[in-house]
Short mmCIF file of C-alpha atoms and ligand atoms in Angstrom, two decimals:
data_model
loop_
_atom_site.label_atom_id
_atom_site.label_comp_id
_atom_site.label_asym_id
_atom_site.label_seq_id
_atom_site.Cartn_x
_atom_site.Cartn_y
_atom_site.Cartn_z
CA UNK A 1 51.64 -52.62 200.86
CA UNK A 2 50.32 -49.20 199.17
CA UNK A 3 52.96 -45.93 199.93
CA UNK A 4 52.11 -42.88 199.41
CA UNK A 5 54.50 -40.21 198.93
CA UNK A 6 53.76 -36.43 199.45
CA UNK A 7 55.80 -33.72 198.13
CA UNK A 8 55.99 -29.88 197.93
CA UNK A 9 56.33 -28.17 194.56
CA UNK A 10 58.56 -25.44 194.58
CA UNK A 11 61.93 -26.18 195.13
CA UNK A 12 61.20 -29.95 195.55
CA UNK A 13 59.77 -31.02 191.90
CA UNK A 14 60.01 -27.60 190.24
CA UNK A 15 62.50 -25.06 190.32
CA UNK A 16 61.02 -22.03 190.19
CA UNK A 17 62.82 -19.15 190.93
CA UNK A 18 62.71 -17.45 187.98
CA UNK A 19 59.22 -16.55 188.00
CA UNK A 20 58.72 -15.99 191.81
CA UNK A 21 61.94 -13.41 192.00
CA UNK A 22 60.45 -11.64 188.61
CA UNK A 23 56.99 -11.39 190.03
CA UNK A 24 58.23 -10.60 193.83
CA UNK A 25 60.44 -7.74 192.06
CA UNK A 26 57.46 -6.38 189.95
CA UNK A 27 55.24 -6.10 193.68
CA UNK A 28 58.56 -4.00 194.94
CA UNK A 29 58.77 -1.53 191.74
CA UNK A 30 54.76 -1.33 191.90
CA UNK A 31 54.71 -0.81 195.70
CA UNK A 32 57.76 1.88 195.95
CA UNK A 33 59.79 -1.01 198.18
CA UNK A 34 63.66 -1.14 197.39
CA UNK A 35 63.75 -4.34 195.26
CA UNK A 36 65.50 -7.34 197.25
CA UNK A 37 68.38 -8.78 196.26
CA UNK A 38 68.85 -12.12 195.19
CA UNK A 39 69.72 -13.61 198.59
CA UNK A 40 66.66 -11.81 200.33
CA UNK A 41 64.64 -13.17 197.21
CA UNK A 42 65.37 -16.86 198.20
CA UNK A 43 63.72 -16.59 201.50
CA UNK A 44 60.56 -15.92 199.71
CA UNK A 45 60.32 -19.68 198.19
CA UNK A 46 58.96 -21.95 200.92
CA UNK A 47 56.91 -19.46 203.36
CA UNK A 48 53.27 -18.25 202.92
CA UNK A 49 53.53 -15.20 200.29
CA UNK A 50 51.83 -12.94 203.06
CA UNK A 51 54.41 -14.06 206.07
CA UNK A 52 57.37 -13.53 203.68
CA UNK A 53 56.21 -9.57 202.78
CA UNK A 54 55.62 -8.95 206.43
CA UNK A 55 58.65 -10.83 207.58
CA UNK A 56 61.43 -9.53 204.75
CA UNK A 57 59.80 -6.37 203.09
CA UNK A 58 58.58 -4.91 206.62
CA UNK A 59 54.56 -4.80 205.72
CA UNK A 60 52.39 -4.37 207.54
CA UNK A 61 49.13 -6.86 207.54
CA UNK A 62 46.91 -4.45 204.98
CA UNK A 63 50.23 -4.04 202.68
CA UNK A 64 50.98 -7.68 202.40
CA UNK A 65 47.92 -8.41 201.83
CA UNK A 66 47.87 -5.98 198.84
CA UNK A 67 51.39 -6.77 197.73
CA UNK A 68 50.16 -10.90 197.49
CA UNK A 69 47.01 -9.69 195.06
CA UNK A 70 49.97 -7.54 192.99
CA UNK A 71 52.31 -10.32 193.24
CA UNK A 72 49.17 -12.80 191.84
CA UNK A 73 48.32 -10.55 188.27
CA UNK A 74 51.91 -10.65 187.44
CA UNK A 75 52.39 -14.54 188.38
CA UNK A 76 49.11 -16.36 187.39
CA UNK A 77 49.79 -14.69 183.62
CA UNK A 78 53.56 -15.01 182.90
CA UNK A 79 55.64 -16.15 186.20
CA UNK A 80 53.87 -19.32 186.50
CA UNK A 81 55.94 -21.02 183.59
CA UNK A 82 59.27 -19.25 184.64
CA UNK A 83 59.96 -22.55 185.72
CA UNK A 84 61.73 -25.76 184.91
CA UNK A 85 61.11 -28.87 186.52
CA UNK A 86 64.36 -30.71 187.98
CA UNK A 87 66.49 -33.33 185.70
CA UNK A 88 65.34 -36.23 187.60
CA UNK A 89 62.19 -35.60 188.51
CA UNK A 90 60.20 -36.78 185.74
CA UNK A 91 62.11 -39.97 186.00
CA UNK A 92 61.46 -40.35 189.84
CA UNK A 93 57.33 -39.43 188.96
CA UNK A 94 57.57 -42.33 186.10
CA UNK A 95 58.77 -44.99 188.48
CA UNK A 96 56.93 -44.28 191.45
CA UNK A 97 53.48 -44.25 189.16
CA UNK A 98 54.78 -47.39 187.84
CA UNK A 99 55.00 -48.77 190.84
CA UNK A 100 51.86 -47.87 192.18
CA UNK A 101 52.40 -45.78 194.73
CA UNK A 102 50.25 -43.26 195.48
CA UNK A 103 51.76 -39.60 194.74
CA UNK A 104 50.32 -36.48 195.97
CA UNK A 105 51.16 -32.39 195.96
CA UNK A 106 50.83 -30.55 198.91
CA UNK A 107 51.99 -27.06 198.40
CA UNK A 108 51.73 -23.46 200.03
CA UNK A 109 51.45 -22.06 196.94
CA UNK A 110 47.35 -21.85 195.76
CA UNK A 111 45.90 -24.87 194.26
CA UNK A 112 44.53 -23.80 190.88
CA UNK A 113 48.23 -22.12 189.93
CA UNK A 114 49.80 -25.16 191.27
CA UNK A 115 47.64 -27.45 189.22
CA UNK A 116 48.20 -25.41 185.68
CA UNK A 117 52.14 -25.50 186.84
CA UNK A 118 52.10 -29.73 186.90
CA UNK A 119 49.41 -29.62 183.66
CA UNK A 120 51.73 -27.64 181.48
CA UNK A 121 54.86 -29.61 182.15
CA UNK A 122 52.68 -32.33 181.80
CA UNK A 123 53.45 -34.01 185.29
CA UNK A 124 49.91 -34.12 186.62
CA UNK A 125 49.36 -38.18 184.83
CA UNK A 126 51.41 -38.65 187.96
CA UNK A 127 49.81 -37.06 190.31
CA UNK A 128 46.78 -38.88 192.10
CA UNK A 129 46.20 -35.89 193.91
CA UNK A 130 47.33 -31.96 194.15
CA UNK A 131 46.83 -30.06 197.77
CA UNK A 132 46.98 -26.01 197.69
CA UNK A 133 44.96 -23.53 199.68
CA UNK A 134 42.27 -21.55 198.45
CA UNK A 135 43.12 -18.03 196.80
CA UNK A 136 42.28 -16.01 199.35
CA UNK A 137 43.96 -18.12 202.55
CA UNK A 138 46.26 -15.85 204.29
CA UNK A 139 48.85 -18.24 205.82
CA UNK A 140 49.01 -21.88 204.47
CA UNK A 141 49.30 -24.56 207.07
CA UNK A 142 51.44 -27.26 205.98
CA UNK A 143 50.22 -29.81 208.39
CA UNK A 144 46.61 -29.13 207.28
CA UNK A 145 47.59 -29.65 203.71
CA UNK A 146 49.81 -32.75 204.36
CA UNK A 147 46.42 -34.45 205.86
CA UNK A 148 44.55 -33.85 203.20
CA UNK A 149 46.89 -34.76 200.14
CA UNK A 150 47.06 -38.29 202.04
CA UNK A 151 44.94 -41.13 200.54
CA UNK A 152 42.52 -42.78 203.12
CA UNK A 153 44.19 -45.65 203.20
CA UNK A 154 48.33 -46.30 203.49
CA UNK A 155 50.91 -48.50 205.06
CA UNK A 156 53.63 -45.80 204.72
CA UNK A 157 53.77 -42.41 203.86
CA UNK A 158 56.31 -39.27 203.81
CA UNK A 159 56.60 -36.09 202.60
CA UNK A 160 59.40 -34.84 200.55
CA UNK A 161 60.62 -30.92 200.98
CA UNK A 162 63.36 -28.41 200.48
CA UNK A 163 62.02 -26.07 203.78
CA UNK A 164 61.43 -26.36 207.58
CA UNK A 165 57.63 -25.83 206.64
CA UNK A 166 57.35 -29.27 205.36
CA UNK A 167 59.04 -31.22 207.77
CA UNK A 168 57.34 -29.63 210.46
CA UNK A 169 53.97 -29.97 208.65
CA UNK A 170 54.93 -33.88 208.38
CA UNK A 171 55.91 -34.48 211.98
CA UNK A 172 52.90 -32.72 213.51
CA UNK A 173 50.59 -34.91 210.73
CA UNK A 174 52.40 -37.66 211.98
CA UNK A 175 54.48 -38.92 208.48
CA UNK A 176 57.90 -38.93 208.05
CA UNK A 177 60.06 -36.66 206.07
CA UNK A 178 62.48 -36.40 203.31
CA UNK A 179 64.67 -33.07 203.12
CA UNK A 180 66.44 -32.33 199.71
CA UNK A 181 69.07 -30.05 199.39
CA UNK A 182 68.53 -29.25 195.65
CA UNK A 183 65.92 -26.85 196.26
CA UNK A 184 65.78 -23.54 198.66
CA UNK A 185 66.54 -24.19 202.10
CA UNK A 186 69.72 -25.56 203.89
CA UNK A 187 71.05 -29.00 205.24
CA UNK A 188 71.45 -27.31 208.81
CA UNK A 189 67.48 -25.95 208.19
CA UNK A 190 66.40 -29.38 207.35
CA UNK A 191 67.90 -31.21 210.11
CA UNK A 192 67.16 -28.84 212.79
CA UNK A 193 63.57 -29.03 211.34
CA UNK A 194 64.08 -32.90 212.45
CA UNK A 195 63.84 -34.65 208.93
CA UNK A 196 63.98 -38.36 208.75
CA UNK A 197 66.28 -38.84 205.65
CA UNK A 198 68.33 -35.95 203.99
CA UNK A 199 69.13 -36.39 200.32
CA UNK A 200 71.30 -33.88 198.47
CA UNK A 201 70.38 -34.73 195.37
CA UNK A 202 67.22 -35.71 193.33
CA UNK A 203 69.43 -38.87 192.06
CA UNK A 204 69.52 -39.93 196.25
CA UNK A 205 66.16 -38.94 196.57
CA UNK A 206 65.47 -41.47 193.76
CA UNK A 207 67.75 -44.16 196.35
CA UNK A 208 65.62 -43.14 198.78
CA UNK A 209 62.08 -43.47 196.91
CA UNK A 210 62.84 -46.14 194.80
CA UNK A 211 64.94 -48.71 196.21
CA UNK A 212 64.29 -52.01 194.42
CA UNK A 213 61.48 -50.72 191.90
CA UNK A 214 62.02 -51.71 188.04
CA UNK A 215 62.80 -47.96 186.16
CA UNK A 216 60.22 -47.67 183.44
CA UNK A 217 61.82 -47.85 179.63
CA UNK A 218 63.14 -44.43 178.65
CA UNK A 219 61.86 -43.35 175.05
CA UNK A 220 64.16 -42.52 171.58
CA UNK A 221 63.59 -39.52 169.67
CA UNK A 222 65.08 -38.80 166.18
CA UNK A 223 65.05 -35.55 164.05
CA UNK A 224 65.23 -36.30 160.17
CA UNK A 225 64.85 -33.72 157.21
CA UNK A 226 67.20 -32.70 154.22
CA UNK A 227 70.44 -31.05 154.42
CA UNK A 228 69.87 -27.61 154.69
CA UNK A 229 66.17 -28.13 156.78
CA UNK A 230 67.63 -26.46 159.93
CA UNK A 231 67.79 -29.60 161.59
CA UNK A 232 70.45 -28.16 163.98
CA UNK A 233 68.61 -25.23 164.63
CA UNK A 234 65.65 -26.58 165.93
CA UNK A 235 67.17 -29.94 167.48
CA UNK A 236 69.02 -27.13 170.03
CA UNK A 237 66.02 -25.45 170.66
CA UNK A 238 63.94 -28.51 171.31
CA UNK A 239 66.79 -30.00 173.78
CA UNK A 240 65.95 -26.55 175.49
CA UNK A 241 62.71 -26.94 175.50
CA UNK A 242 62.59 -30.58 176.60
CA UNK A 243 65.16 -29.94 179.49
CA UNK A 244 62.73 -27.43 180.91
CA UNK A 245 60.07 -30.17 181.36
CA UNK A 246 62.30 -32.48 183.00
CA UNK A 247 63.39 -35.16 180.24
CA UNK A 248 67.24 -35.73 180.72
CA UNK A 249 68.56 -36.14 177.50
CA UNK A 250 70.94 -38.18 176.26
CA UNK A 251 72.19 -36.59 172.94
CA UNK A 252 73.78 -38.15 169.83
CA UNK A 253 74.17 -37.99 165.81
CA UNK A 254 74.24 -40.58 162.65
CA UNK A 255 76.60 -41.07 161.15
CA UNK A 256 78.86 -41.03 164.68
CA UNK A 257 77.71 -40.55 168.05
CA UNK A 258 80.45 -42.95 169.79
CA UNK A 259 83.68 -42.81 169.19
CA UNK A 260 83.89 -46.02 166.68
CA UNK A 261 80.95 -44.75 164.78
CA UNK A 262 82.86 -41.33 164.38
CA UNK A 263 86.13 -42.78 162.61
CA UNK A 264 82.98 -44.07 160.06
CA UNK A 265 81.80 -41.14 159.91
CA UNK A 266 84.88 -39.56 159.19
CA UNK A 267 85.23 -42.39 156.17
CA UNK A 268 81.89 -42.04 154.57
CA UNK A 269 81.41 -37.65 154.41
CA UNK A 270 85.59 -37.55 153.88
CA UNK A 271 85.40 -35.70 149.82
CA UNK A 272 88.61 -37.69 149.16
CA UNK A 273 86.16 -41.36 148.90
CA UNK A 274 84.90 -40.23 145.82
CA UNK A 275 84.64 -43.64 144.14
CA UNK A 276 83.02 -45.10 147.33
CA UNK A 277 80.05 -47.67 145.70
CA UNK A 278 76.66 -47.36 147.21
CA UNK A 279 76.47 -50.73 148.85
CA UNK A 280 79.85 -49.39 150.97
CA UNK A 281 77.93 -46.22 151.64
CA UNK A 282 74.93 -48.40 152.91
CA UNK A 283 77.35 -50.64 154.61
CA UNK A 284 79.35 -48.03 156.42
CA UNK A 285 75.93 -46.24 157.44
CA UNK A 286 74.80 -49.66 159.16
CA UNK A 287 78.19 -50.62 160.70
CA UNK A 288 78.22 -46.76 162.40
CA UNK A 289 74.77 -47.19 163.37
CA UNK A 290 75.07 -51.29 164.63
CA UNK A 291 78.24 -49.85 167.33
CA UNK A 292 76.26 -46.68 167.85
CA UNK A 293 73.01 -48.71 169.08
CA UNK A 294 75.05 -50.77 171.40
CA UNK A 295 77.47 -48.12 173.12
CA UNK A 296 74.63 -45.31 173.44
CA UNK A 297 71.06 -45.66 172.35
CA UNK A 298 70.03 -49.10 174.49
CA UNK A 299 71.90 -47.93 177.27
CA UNK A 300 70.20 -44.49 177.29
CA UNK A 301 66.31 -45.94 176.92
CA UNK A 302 67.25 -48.59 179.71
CA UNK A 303 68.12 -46.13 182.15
CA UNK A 304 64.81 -44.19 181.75
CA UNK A 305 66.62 -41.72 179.83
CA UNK A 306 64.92 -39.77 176.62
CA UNK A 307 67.73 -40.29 174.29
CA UNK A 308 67.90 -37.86 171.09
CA UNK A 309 69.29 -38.55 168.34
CA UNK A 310 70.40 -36.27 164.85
CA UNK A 311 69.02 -38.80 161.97
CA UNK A 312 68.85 -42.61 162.27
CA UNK A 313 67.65 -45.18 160.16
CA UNK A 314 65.29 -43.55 158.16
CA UNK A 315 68.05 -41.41 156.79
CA UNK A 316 69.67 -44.44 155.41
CA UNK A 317 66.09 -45.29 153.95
CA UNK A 318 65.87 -41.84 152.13
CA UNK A 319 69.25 -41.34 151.16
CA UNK A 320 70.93 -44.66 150.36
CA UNK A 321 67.40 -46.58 149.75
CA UNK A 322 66.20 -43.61 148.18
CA UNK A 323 68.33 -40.99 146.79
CA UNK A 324 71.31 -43.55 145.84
CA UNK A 325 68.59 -46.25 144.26
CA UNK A 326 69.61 -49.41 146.27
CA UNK A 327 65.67 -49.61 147.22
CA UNK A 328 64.19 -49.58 150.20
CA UNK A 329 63.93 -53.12 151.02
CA UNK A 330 67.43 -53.65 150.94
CA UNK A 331 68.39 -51.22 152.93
CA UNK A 332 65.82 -51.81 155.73
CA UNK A 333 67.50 -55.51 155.87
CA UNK A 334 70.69 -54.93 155.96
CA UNK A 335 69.66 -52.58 159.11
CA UNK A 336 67.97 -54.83 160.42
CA UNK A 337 70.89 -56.91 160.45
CA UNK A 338 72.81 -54.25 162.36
CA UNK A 339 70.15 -53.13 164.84
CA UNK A 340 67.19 -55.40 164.50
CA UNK A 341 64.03 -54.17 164.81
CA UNK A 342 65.20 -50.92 166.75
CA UNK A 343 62.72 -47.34 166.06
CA UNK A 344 62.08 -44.59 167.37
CA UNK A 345 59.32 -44.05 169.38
CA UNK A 346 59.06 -40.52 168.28
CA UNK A 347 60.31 -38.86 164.72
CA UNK A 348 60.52 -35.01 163.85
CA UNK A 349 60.70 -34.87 160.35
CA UNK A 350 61.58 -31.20 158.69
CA UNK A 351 59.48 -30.77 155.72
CA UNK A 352 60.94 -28.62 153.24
CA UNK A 353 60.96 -28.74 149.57
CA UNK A 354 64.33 -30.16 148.11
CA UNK A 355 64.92 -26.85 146.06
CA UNK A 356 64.23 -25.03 149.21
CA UNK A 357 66.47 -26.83 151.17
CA UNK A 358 69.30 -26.46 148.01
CA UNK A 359 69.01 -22.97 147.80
CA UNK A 360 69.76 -22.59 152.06
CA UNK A 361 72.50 -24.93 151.19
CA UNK A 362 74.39 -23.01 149.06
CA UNK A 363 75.28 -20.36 152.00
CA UNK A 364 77.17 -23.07 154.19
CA UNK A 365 80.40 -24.09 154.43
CA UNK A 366 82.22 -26.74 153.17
CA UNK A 367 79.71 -29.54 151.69
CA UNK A 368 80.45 -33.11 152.60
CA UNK A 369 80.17 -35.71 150.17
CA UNK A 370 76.53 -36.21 150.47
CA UNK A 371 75.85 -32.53 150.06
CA UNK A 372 77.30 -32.28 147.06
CA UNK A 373 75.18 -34.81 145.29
CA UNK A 374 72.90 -33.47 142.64
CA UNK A 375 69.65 -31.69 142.71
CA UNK A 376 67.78 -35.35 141.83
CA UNK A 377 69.36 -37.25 143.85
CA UNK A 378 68.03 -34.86 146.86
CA UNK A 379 64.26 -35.34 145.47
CA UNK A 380 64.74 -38.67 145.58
CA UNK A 381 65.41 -38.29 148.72
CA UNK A 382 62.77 -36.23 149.90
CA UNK A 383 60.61 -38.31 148.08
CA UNK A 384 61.90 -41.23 149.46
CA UNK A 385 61.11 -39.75 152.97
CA UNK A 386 57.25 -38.56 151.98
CA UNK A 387 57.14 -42.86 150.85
CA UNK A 388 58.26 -43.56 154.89
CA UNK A 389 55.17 -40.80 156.29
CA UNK A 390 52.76 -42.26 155.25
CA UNK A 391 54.05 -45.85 155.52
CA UNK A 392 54.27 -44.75 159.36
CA UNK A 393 51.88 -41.90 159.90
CA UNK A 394 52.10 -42.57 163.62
CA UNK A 395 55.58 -42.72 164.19
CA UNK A 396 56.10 -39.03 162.57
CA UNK A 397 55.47 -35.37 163.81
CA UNK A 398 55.97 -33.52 160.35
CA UNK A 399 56.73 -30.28 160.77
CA UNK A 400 56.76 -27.53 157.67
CA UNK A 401 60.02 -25.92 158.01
CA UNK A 402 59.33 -23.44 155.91
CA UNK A 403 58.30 -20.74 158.33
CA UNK A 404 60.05 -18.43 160.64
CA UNK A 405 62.29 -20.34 163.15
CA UNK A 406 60.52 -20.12 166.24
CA UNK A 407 57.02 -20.65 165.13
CA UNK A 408 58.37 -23.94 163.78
CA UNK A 409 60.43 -24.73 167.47
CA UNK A 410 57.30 -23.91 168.73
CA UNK A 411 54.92 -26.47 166.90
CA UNK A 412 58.23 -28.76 167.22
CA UNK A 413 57.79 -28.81 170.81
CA UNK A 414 54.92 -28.88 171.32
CA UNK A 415 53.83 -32.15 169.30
CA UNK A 416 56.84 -33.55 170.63
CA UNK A 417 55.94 -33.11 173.91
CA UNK A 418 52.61 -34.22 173.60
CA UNK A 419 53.51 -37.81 171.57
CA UNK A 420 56.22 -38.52 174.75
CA UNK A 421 53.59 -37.87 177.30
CA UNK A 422 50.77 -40.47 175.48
CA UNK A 423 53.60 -42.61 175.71
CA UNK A 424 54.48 -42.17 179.46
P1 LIG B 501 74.37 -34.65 159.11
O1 LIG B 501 75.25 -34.94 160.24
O2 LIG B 501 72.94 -34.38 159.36
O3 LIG B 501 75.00 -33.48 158.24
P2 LIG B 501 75.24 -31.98 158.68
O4 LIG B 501 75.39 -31.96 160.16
O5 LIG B 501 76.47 -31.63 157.90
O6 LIG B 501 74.00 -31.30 158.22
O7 LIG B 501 74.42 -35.87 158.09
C1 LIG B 501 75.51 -36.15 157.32
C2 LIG B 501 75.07 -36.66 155.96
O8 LIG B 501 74.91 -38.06 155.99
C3 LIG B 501 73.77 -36.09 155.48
O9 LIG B 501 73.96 -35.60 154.16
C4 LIG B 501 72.84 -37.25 155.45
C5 LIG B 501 73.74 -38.43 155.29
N1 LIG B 501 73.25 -39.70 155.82
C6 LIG B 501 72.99 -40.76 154.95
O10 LIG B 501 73.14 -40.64 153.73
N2 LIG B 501 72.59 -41.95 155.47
C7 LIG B 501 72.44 -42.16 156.80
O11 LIG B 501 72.08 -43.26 157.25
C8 LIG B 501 72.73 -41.06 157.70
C9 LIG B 501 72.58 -41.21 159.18
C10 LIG B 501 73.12 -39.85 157.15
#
């Protein structure tokens, strides 16, 4: 039995606020109209641009449509990416795609910005099909668009919105409807709009959509580099990033990252374990990681989740394998004891020279034990690291981290982004 769901964007898969209110207040300053506040602003998502300046700005037909062709030169250039797509959503586009069901857009807001909107968050692989009007349509008719974002064929089909507009465009194409409260209108509007099924959230939405389909594997991102790489730095501006496009993170650290695996970590960095041997070290690192994998990362990548995670097992490569000489064979099987053949799907690695990273170390705080190993065992480590690359050129996004921060969160995210969605 092929279904075919249609939704609306705004408000219903993105939420995009941020760049209609910016671009709605630039048309007020530019026109000489008092700028709305944020309540009036709301009304705007949902309705045809040219009904909402006539309806809650008082134009008349020639201003409005004048105020949509201001309220275009701002959007199409900057507000169309003021926008982040719901935590959820991604997940919900994964599983209906892997189910095959047939997924469409139908939106009021102009095909050709809606399509770069679903390219750049890198939704359209899901999409069989994306419904806007043409630039210069005046009002958008729901109903018409509903029709045509339909596949020829179907045994069921809704449409899934946040306003009256697209339940009323549903009934009068003859589909049922989904209202979500998540995005811009009401329950009460919904209902009285005659919806089939309300769902508050996008997790009931997912109830709704998805009842009895397998959720796709989530994927497992780690972030590796030397102490004093600005690992930190850029793993909280690439969560940022990533949240924007809809990936709900689950986030964690070696050594730690569950409450067992923190007392170890506590053990191992602790100054006072001076005399600790290697093979502990090693041993410690593994027995943190085997709890860790268990409690957190299989759990997270199960549930469809992109779990992220500060170092794993190719730290214990560079550093014990590496940096404290107990090779890397031997370290890889005593991992693989604690976590079998468990990788990432995905690895940052930070490149920066060991001396470089030395030098940035020097301004921190208190160094843990590892930190305040010598200068050769840290080039063994980085060397150690440089061994893994090109062992596993396609496991690794290697970033130089020698640049200005945000050029490097930049080229971060981006890669990053691109590896997860060739995996999707
Ligand atoms: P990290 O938490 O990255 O340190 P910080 O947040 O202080 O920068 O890592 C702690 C130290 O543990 C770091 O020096 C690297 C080391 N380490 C290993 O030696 N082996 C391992 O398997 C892991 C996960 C970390």
């Amino acid at each position: 039995m092929r279904q075919a769901v249609v939704f609306d964007l705004d408000g219903t898969l993105t939420q995009s606020e941020e760049g209609i209110f910016n671009s709605i207040r630039y048309v007020a300053e530019r026109m000489g109209y008092p700028v709305p506040d944020a309540e009036e602003l709301r009304k705007f998502i949902g309705p045809p641009l040219h009904y909402s300046f006539v309806n809650f700005m008082g134009m008349n037909d020639t201003q409005a449509v004048e105020a949509v062709r201001v309220y275009r030169e701002r959007y199409v250039t900057t507000g169309l990416f003021e926008n982040r797509v719901y935590p959820g959503i991604r997940r919900l586009l994964r599983t209906l795609k892997a189910n095959d069901v047939f997924v469409a857009v139908a939106t009021g807001k102009p095909q050709s910005p809606s399509e770069r909107i679903l390219e750049h968050f890198g939704l359209s692989h899901f999409i069989d099909r994306v419904v806007g009007p043409d630039m210069d349509t005046k009002d958008a008719d729901k109903e018409k668009l509903i029709r045509k974002a339909l596949p020829e064929h179907y045994d069921h089909a809704c449409m899934v919105g946040d306003r009256k507009f697209d339940i009323e465009g549903a009934k009068r194409a003859g589909i049922g409807s989904v209202g979500v409260g998540y995005g811009y209108g009401s329950r009460e509007e919904l209902e009285q709009a005659g919806c089939n099924i309300y769902a508050e959230t996008v997790e009931d939405l997912i109830q709704v959509l998805c009842a009895g389909m397998p959720v796709p594997r989530g994927q497992f991102l780690s972030m590796e580099g030397l102490d004093g790489s600005g690992k930190s730095t850029q793993l909280t501006m690439l969560k940022d990033h990533l949240s924007r496009y809809g990936y709900e993170l689950v986030e964690s650290r070696e050594p730690g990252g569950c409450p067992i695996s923190e007392k170890i970590r506590t053990l191992i960095l602790s100054r006072e374990n001076a005399e600790m041997t290697a093979q502990t070290e090693a041993l410690l690192y593994a027995a943190s990681r085997a709890q860790h994998v268990h409690d957190v990362i299989l759990p997270a990548v199960r549930d469809g989740k992109l779990m992220i995670c500060d170092r794993f097992l190719d730290s214990s490569v560079a550093y014990q394998g590496g940096g404290r000489g107990l090779g890397v064979e031997e370290v890889v099987a005593m991992n693989t004891y604690a976590v079998g053949t468990l990788r990432p799907d995905v690895t940052v690695f930070l490149d920066l020279p060991h001396e470089v990273a030395l030098s940035r170390r020097m301004h921190a705080t208190t160094p843990d034990r590892m930190e305040i190993a010598g200068e050769a065992f840290h080039a063994r480590v980085e060397d150690a690291y440089h061994a893994m690359i090109s062992r596993e050129p396609e496991r690794f996004v290697v970033v130089d981290a020698s640049g200005d921060v945000q050029t490097i969160a930049k080229t971060v995210a981006e890669r990053v982004i691109e590896r997860l969605k060739e995996m999707e």
